[in-house]
mmCIF file of C-alpha atoms in Angstrom:
data_model
loop_
_atom_site.group_PDB
_atom_site.id
_atom_site.type_symbol
_atom_site.label_atom_id
_atom_site.label_comp_id
_atom_site.label_asym_id
_atom_site.label_seq_id
_atom_site.Cartn_x
_atom_site.Cartn_y
_atom_site.Cartn_z
ATOM 1 C CA UNK A 1 24.395 -7.122 -15.654
ATOM 2 C CA UNK A 2 26.675 -9.388 -13.030
ATOM 3 C CA UNK A 3 28.144 -13.121 -12.569
ATOM 4 C CA UNK A 4 25.849 -15.250 -10.303
ATOM 5 C CA UNK A 5 28.383 -16.366 -7.971
ATOM 6 C CA UNK A 6 27.696 -18.247 -4.817
ATOM 7 C CA UNK A 7 26.887 -15.725 -1.880
ATOM 8 C CA UNK A 8 29.793 -15.393 0.955
ATOM 9 C CA UNK A 9 29.441 -17.700 3.743
ATOM 10 C CA UNK A 10 28.146 -16.609 7.220
ATOM 11 C CA UNK A 11 31.684 -18.143 8.851
ATOM 12 C CA UNK A 12 33.930 -16.235 5.250
ATOM 13 C CA UNK A 13 32.740 -13.129 6.434
ATOM 14 C CA UNK A 14 33.528 -13.799 10.064
ATOM 15 C CA UNK A 15 37.180 -15.188 9.379
ATOM 16 C CA UNK A 16 38.358 -11.734 7.327
ATOM 17 C CA UNK A 17 38.411 -9.448 10.662
ATOM 18 C CA UNK A 18 42.231 -9.838 11.889
ATOM 19 C CA UNK A 19 42.856 -8.867 15.091
ATOM 20 C CA UNK A 20 44.638 -5.723 13.628
ATOM 21 C CA UNK A 21 41.191 -4.658 12.085
ATOM 22 C CA UNK A 22 39.311 -5.148 14.947
ATOM 23 C CA UNK A 23 41.488 -2.810 17.564
ATOM 24 C CA UNK A 24 41.701 -0.104 14.589
ATOM 25 C CA UNK A 25 37.736 -0.402 15.136
ATOM 26 C CA UNK A 26 37.505 -0.648 18.679
ATOM 27 C CA UNK A 27 39.502 3.169 18.421
ATOM 28 C CA UNK A 28 37.224 4.161 15.183
ATOM 29 C CA UNK A 29 33.702 3.461 17.444
ATOM 30 C CA UNK A 30 35.807 5.482 20.125
ATOM 31 C CA UNK A 31 36.401 8.309 17.944
ATOM 32 C CA UNK A 32 32.882 8.400 16.570
ATOM 33 C CA UNK A 33 30.225 8.643 19.665
ATOM 34 C CA UNK A 34 28.666 11.508 18.599
ATOM 35 C CA UNK A 35 27.305 12.203 15.432
ATOM 36 C CA UNK A 36 26.808 15.344 13.142
ATOM 37 C CA UNK A 37 23.203 16.083 12.677
ATOM 38 C CA UNK A 38 22.238 17.279 9.377
ATOM 39 C CA UNK A 39 21.242 20.376 10.317
ATOM 40 C CA UNK A 40 24.125 21.206 12.266
ATOM 41 C CA UNK A 41 22.532 21.272 15.541
ATOM 42 C CA UNK A 42 24.674 18.772 17.031
ATOM 43 C CA UNK A 43 21.106 17.033 18.637
ATOM 44 C CA UNK A 44 20.202 13.557 17.126
ATOM 45 C CA UNK A 45 17.194 13.741 14.877
ATOM 46 C CA UNK A 46 13.758 11.543 16.996
ATOM 47 C CA UNK A 47 14.333 7.470 15.190
ATOM 48 C CA UNK A 48 12.583 6.894 12.301
ATOM 49 C CA UNK A 49 13.439 10.235 11.014
ATOM 50 C CA UNK A 50 16.897 9.214 8.722
ATOM 51 C CA UNK A 51 16.830 8.498 4.715
ATOM 52 C CA UNK A 52 19.562 8.421 2.429
ATOM 53 C CA UNK A 53 21.995 10.118 1.781
ATOM 54 C CA UNK A 54 21.681 12.410 5.498
ATOM 55 C CA UNK A 55 24.814 11.206 7.042
ATOM 56 C CA UNK A 56 26.853 11.283 4.040
ATOM 57 C CA UNK A 57 25.820 15.194 3.419
ATOM 58 C CA UNK A 58 26.205 15.520 7.244
ATOM 59 C CA UNK A 59 29.530 13.916 7.463
ATOM 60 C CA UNK A 60 31.069 14.161 3.806
ATOM 61 C CA UNK A 61 29.714 17.572 2.190
ATOM 62 C CA UNK A 62 29.109 18.451 -1.458
ATOM 63 C CA UNK A 63 32.676 18.406 -3.132
ATOM 64 C CA UNK A 64 31.399 18.995 -6.478
ATOM 65 C CA UNK A 65 28.646 18.908 -9.539
ATOM 66 C CA UNK A 66 28.664 15.683 -11.760
ATOM 67 C CA UNK A 67 30.641 16.212 -14.975
ATOM 68 C CA UNK A 68 29.898 14.693 -18.054
ATOM 69 C CA UNK A 69 30.127 11.142 -19.181
ATOM 70 C CA UNK A 70 30.121 9.146 -22.001
ATOM 71 C CA UNK A 71 28.225 6.982 -20.989
ATOM 72 C CA UNK A 72 24.251 6.756 -20.963
ATOM 73 C CA UNK A 73 23.029 7.429 -17.338
ATOM 74 C CA UNK A 74 19.064 7.704 -16.338
ATOM 75 C CA UNK A 75 17.880 10.197 -14.085
ATOM 76 C CA UNK A 76 16.239 8.634 -10.580
ATOM 77 C CA UNK A 77 14.946 9.736 -7.003
ATOM 78 C CA UNK A 78 14.939 8.813 -3.485
ATOM 79 C CA UNK A 79 12.637 9.782 -1.461
ATOM 80 C CA UNK A 80 11.549 9.458 2.051
ATOM 81 C CA UNK A 81 8.794 10.865 4.813
ATOM 82 C CA UNK A 82 11.337 14.106 4.489
ATOM 83 C CA UNK A 83 9.454 14.896 1.202
ATOM 84 C CA UNK A 84 5.989 14.229 2.119
ATOM 85 C CA UNK A 85 3.604 13.957 -1.247
ATOM 86 C CA UNK A 86 6.098 13.748 -3.802
ATOM 87 C CA UNK A 87 4.589 15.266 -7.196
ATOM 88 C CA UNK A 88 5.419 12.549 -8.741
ATOM 89 C CA UNK A 89 4.352 14.267 -12.936
ATOM 90 C CA UNK A 90 6.425 16.646 -12.405
ATOM 91 C CA UNK A 91 9.552 14.950 -11.683
ATOM 92 C CA UNK A 92 8.468 12.512 -14.261
ATOM 93 C CA UNK A 93 7.954 15.083 -17.167
ATOM 94 C CA UNK A 94 11.631 16.131 -16.119
ATOM 95 C CA UNK A 95 13.457 13.256 -17.511
ATOM 96 C CA UNK A 96 13.644 11.146 -13.984
ATOM 97 C CA UNK A 97 12.441 7.560 -14.345
ATOM 98 C CA UNK A 98 13.295 5.468 -11.761
ATOM 99 C CA UNK A 99 12.067 5.998 -7.739
ATOM 100 C CA UNK A 100 13.205 4.565 -4.226
ATOM 101 C CA UNK A 101 10.873 5.093 -1.847
ATOM 102 C CA UNK A 102 12.186 4.656 2.039
ATOM 103 C CA UNK A 103 9.448 1.538 3.388
ATOM 104 C CA UNK A 104 10.984 1.469 6.618
ATOM 105 C CA UNK A 105 13.761 1.650 9.935
ATOM 106 C CA UNK A 106 14.338 -1.016 11.982
ATOM 107 C CA UNK A 107 11.429 -3.386 13.130
ATOM 108 C CA UNK A 108 8.884 -0.501 14.023
ATOM 109 C CA UNK A 109 9.406 2.997 11.728
ATOM 110 C CA UNK A 110 7.202 2.555 8.413
ATOM 111 C CA UNK A 111 7.246 5.340 6.265
ATOM 112 C CA UNK A 112 3.840 7.427 6.270
ATOM 113 C CA UNK A 113 3.576 8.395 3.072
ATOM 114 C CA UNK A 114 4.927 4.995 1.424
ATOM 115 C CA UNK A 115 1.737 5.270 -0.641
ATOM 116 C CA UNK A 116 1.425 8.097 -2.344
ATOM 117 C CA UNK A 117 5.176 8.182 -3.035
ATOM 118 C CA UNK A 118 5.681 4.207 -4.266
ATOM 119 C CA UNK A 119 2.140 3.874 -5.751
ATOM 120 C CA UNK A 120 2.510 7.583 -6.901
ATOM 121 C CA UNK A 121 5.442 6.754 -9.254
ATOM 122 C CA UNK A 122 4.498 3.787 -10.470
ATOM 123 C CA UNK A 123 1.205 4.863 -11.295
ATOM 124 C CA UNK A 124 2.887 8.462 -13.600
ATOM 125 C CA UNK A 125 5.213 5.385 -15.295
ATOM 126 C CA UNK A 126 8.351 5.145 -13.405
ATOM 127 C CA UNK A 127 10.259 1.887 -12.607
ATOM 128 C CA UNK A 128 10.176 2.011 -8.785
ATOM 129 C CA UNK A 129 11.140 -0.055 -5.480
ATOM 130 C CA UNK A 130 11.557 0.090 -1.825
ATOM 131 C CA UNK A 131 14.452 0.862 0.551
ATOM 132 C CA UNK A 132 15.195 0.106 4.100
ATOM 133 C CA UNK A 133 17.590 2.362 6.804
ATOM 134 C CA UNK A 134 19.350 -0.191 8.750
ATOM 135 C CA UNK A 135 19.884 0.475 12.359
ATOM 136 C CA UNK A 136 22.124 -1.736 13.328
ATOM 137 C CA UNK A 137 22.147 -1.211 16.891
ATOM 138 C CA UNK A 138 18.424 -2.330 17.098
ATOM 139 C CA UNK A 139 17.188 -5.609 16.092
ATOM 140 C CA UNK A 140 19.585 -8.160 13.931
ATOM 141 C CA UNK A 141 19.573 -7.920 10.378
ATOM 142 C CA UNK A 142 17.407 -11.102 9.706
ATOM 143 C CA UNK A 143 14.583 -9.397 11.573
ATOM 144 C CA UNK A 144 15.129 -6.565 9.618
ATOM 145 C CA UNK A 145 14.832 -7.758 6.423
ATOM 146 C CA UNK A 146 11.667 -9.198 7.707
ATOM 147 C CA UNK A 147 10.196 -6.485 8.610
ATOM 148 C CA UNK A 148 10.911 -4.549 5.391
ATOM 149 C CA UNK A 149 9.526 -7.314 3.439
ATOM 150 C CA UNK A 150 6.573 -7.581 5.362
ATOM 151 C CA UNK A 151 6.095 -3.870 5.449
ATOM 152 C CA UNK A 152 6.464 -2.964 1.378
ATOM 153 C CA UNK A 153 10.057 -3.954 0.533
ATOM 154 C CA UNK A 154 9.319 -7.390 -1.051
ATOM 155 C CA UNK A 155 9.749 -7.785 -5.152
ATOM 156 C CA UNK A 156 7.373 -9.267 -8.055
ATOM 157 C CA UNK A 157 8.798 -9.848 -11.455
ATOM 158 C CA UNK A 158 6.151 -6.937 -12.974
ATOM 159 C CA UNK A 159 8.570 -5.293 -14.778
ATOM 160 C CA UNK A 160 8.134 -2.715 -12.499
ATOM 161 C CA UNK A 161 9.414 -3.033 -9.439
ATOM 162 C CA UNK A 162 13.256 -3.067 -8.896
ATOM 163 C CA UNK A 163 15.041 -5.186 -5.633
ATOM 164 C CA UNK A 164 14.534 -4.186 -2.502
ATOM 165 C CA UNK A 165 17.826 -1.698 -1.006
ATOM 166 C CA UNK A 166 20.007 -1.941 2.286
ATOM 167 C CA UNK A 167 20.524 1.876 3.274
ATOM 168 C CA UNK A 168 23.626 1.288 5.341
ATOM 169 C CA UNK A 169 25.958 4.388 6.329
ATOM 170 C CA UNK A 170 26.484 6.743 9.017
ATOM 171 C CA UNK A 171 24.336 6.473 11.995
ATOM 172 C CA UNK A 172 22.028 9.947 12.986
ATOM 173 C CA UNK A 173 21.674 8.853 15.956
ATOM 174 C CA UNK A 174 24.470 8.339 17.455
ATOM 175 C CA UNK A 175 28.120 6.121 17.121
ATOM 176 C CA UNK A 176 29.053 6.284 13.505
ATOM 177 C CA UNK A 177 29.033 2.123 13.433
ATOM 178 C CA UNK A 178 26.332 1.908 15.733
ATOM 179 C CA UNK A 179 28.981 0.553 18.267
ATOM 180 C CA UNK A 180 29.944 -2.261 16.560
ATOM 181 C CA UNK A 181 33.373 -3.882 15.364
ATOM 182 C CA UNK A 182 33.688 -4.224 11.426
ATOM 183 C CA UNK A 183 33.322 -7.948 11.840
ATOM 184 C CA UNK A 184 29.892 -7.807 13.648
ATOM 185 C CA UNK A 185 28.502 -5.261 11.052
ATOM 186 C CA UNK A 186 29.926 -6.993 7.861
ATOM 187 C CA UNK A 187 27.808 -10.450 10.178
ATOM 188 C CA UNK A 188 24.729 -7.860 10.289
ATOM 189 C CA UNK A 189 24.654 -6.587 6.928
ATOM 190 C CA UNK A 190 25.195 -10.451 5.486
ATOM 191 C CA UNK A 191 22.146 -11.704 7.643
ATOM 192 C CA UNK A 192 19.747 -8.933 6.426
ATOM 193 C CA UNK A 193 20.774 -9.886 3.034
ATOM 194 C CA UNK A 194 20.779 -13.624 3.334
ATOM 195 C CA UNK A 195 17.390 -12.843 4.466
ATOM 196 C CA UNK A 196 16.012 -10.530 1.773
ATOM 197 C CA UNK A 197 17.107 -13.383 -0.550
ATOM 198 C CA UNK A 198 15.661 -16.073 1.084
ATOM 199 C CA UNK A 199 12.627 -14.337 1.243
ATOM 200 C CA UNK A 200 12.073 -12.662 -2.009
ATOM 201 C CA UNK A 201 14.264 -14.700 -4.584
ATOM 202 C CA UNK A 202 16.527 -11.269 -5.320
ATOM 203 C CA UNK A 203 19.642 -10.329 -4.235
ATOM 204 C CA UNK A 204 19.212 -6.928 -2.269
ATOM 205 C CA UNK A 205 21.321 -3.532 -3.475
ATOM 206 C CA UNK A 206 23.352 -1.793 -0.807
ATOM 207 C CA UNK A 207 23.222 1.848 -1.017
ATOM 208 C CA UNK A 208 26.643 3.660 0.897
ATOM 209 C CA UNK A 209 29.135 6.041 1.214
ATOM 210 C CA UNK A 210 33.132 4.693 0.658
ATOM 211 C CA UNK A 211 34.079 6.298 3.639
ATOM 212 C CA UNK A 212 31.705 4.911 5.671
ATOM 213 C CA UNK A 213 32.286 1.114 4.265
ATOM 214 C CA UNK A 214 36.092 1.643 5.123
ATOM 215 C CA UNK A 215 35.360 2.775 8.289
ATOM 216 C CA UNK A 216 32.799 0.558 9.241
ATOM 217 C CA UNK A 217 33.183 -2.876 7.879
ATOM 218 C CA UNK A 218 36.942 -2.591 7.504
ATOM 219 C CA UNK A 219 36.339 -2.490 3.668
ATOM 220 C CA UNK A 220 35.077 -5.942 3.719
ATOM 221 C CA UNK A 221 34.945 -7.188 -0.196
ATOM 222 C CA UNK A 222 32.846 -9.736 0.166
ATOM 223 C CA UNK A 223 29.208 -8.860 -1.218
ATOM 224 C CA UNK A 224 30.520 -7.624 -4.543
ATOM 225 C CA UNK A 225 29.803 -10.510 -6.912
ATOM 226 C CA UNK A 226 26.055 -10.571 -5.942
ATOM 227 C CA UNK A 227 24.898 -7.305 -4.402
ATOM 228 C CA UNK A 228 24.614 -4.969 -6.810
ATOM 229 C CA UNK A 229 26.028 -1.065 -5.600
ATOM 230 C CA UNK A 230 24.420 2.102 -5.326
ATOM 231 C CA UNK A 231 26.905 4.355 -3.719
ATOM 232 C CA UNK A 232 26.725 7.807 -2.522
ATOM 233 C CA UNK A 233 28.930 11.315 -2.986
ATOM 234 C CA UNK A 234 28.428 14.272 -3.607
ATOM 235 C CA UNK A 235 31.249 15.028 -5.757
ATOM 236 C CA UNK A 236 32.086 15.619 -9.808
ATOM 237 C CA UNK A 237 32.503 11.830 -10.001
ATOM 238 C CA UNK A 238 31.445 8.501 -8.310
ATOM 239 C CA UNK A 239 35.237 8.376 -6.706
ATOM 240 C CA UNK A 240 37.163 5.224 -5.158
ATOM 241 C CA UNK A 241 34.298 2.654 -5.007
ATOM 242 C CA UNK A 242 34.329 -0.147 -1.388
ATOM 243 C CA UNK A 243 36.563 -2.895 -1.918
ATOM 244 C CA UNK A 244 34.614 -5.791 -4.376
ATOM 245 C CA UNK A 245 33.086 -3.623 -6.965
ATOM 246 C CA UNK A 246 34.190 -3.240 -10.348
ATOM 247 C CA UNK A 247 31.576 -0.962 -11.192
ATOM 248 C CA UNK A 248 28.781 0.921 -9.630
ATOM 249 C CA UNK A 249 24.738 0.289 -10.518
ATOM 250 C CA UNK A 250 23.640 3.538 -9.371
ATOM 251 C CA UNK A 251 24.985 6.946 -7.783
ATOM 252 C CA UNK A 252 23.467 9.269 -5.413
ATOM 253 C CA UNK A 253 25.046 12.542 -6.031
ATOM 254 C CA UNK A 254 23.191 15.500 -4.633
ATOM 255 C CA UNK A 255 21.004 16.460 -2.048
ATOM 256 C CA UNK A 256 19.913 19.189 -3.427
ATOM 257 C CA UNK A 257 18.260 18.280 -7.325
ATOM 258 C CA UNK A 258 14.943 19.893 -8.850
ATOM 259 C CA UNK A 259 11.387 18.887 -7.049
ATOM 260 C CA UNK A 260 13.145 15.995 -4.901
ATOM 261 C CA UNK A 261 16.469 17.314 -3.402
ATOM 262 C CA UNK A 262 17.892 13.285 -3.725
ATOM 263 C CA UNK A 263 18.407 12.819 -6.946
ATOM 264 C CA UNK A 264 20.234 9.505 -8.574
ATOM 265 C CA UNK A 265 22.131 8.234 -11.776
ATOM 266 C CA UNK A 266 21.574 4.855 -13.468
ATOM 267 C CA UNK A 267 24.992 4.096 -14.666
ATOM 268 C CA UNK A 268 23.688 2.642 -18.245
ATOM 269 C CA UNK A 269 20.358 3.740 -20.234
ATOM 270 C CA UNK A 270 16.677 2.879 -19.633
ATOM 271 C CA UNK A 271 17.057 -0.402 -20.832
ATOM 272 C CA UNK A 272 19.879 -1.327 -18.085
ATOM 273 C CA UNK A 273 17.027 0.003 -15.456
ATOM 274 C CA UNK A 274 14.135 -2.621 -16.795
ATOM 275 C CA UNK A 275 17.092 -5.399 -16.118
ATOM 276 C CA UNK A 276 17.515 -4.951 -13.163
ATOM 277 C CA UNK A 277 14.114 -5.081 -12.497
ATOM 278 C CA UNK A 278 13.447 -8.131 -14.107
ATOM 279 C CA UNK A 279 15.876 -9.718 -12.439
#
């Protein structure tokens, strides 16, 4: 699906952030000290309860529904403890063919519904994978990657297991960029991705929104050649992509879909989903 190009070095990641970018990032950090809660109360949720798109919905809202496209799209879903036990057969019969399940968050939280969700999607016939909700104000990127791989985020070439996902988005617990400058954030993400690749042999998928990526990484472009992009945007199109990516692999397009709210489109037919699983 993409050309193998060498991963950016830690040194090159650290060089990208100029003094002007760091200054603007500091300003942004000061302006985003209080998160917008998903339920509108203004009260941050309990640690561990975050899920894909939680901050995207709170900060960016819903701007429309997807328009038709000539490119074949394959329907998928993403789930967490927020959904509890999932009716996988209902989703399968509705045309959902792939799924991602939250496995971990930080270095202490594990999804209590992981077995039913991860195993249930597989048993129904879906191609499935796991995701990690990143909290960069906690342990380092490498430590969180280890925790993820050790608790459900691994990969095996069985044709049915997708590479792990780093869910890096708006902080539901505090400052939008987790109190990190752009260069610090890029280093944290790079450390996670490097360790995941070292542990599994696969490049992790990056899930994010363009607005968050611009604000919190300075629109860093160094991961686009190696890591597939899963873009979050509840609108008629995927819109502008973060720097470094010419195309998206997946698109989370709604948080209010049938059976399970979070629905996604894979940018291609089912054989492309299988190709990503096979590596």
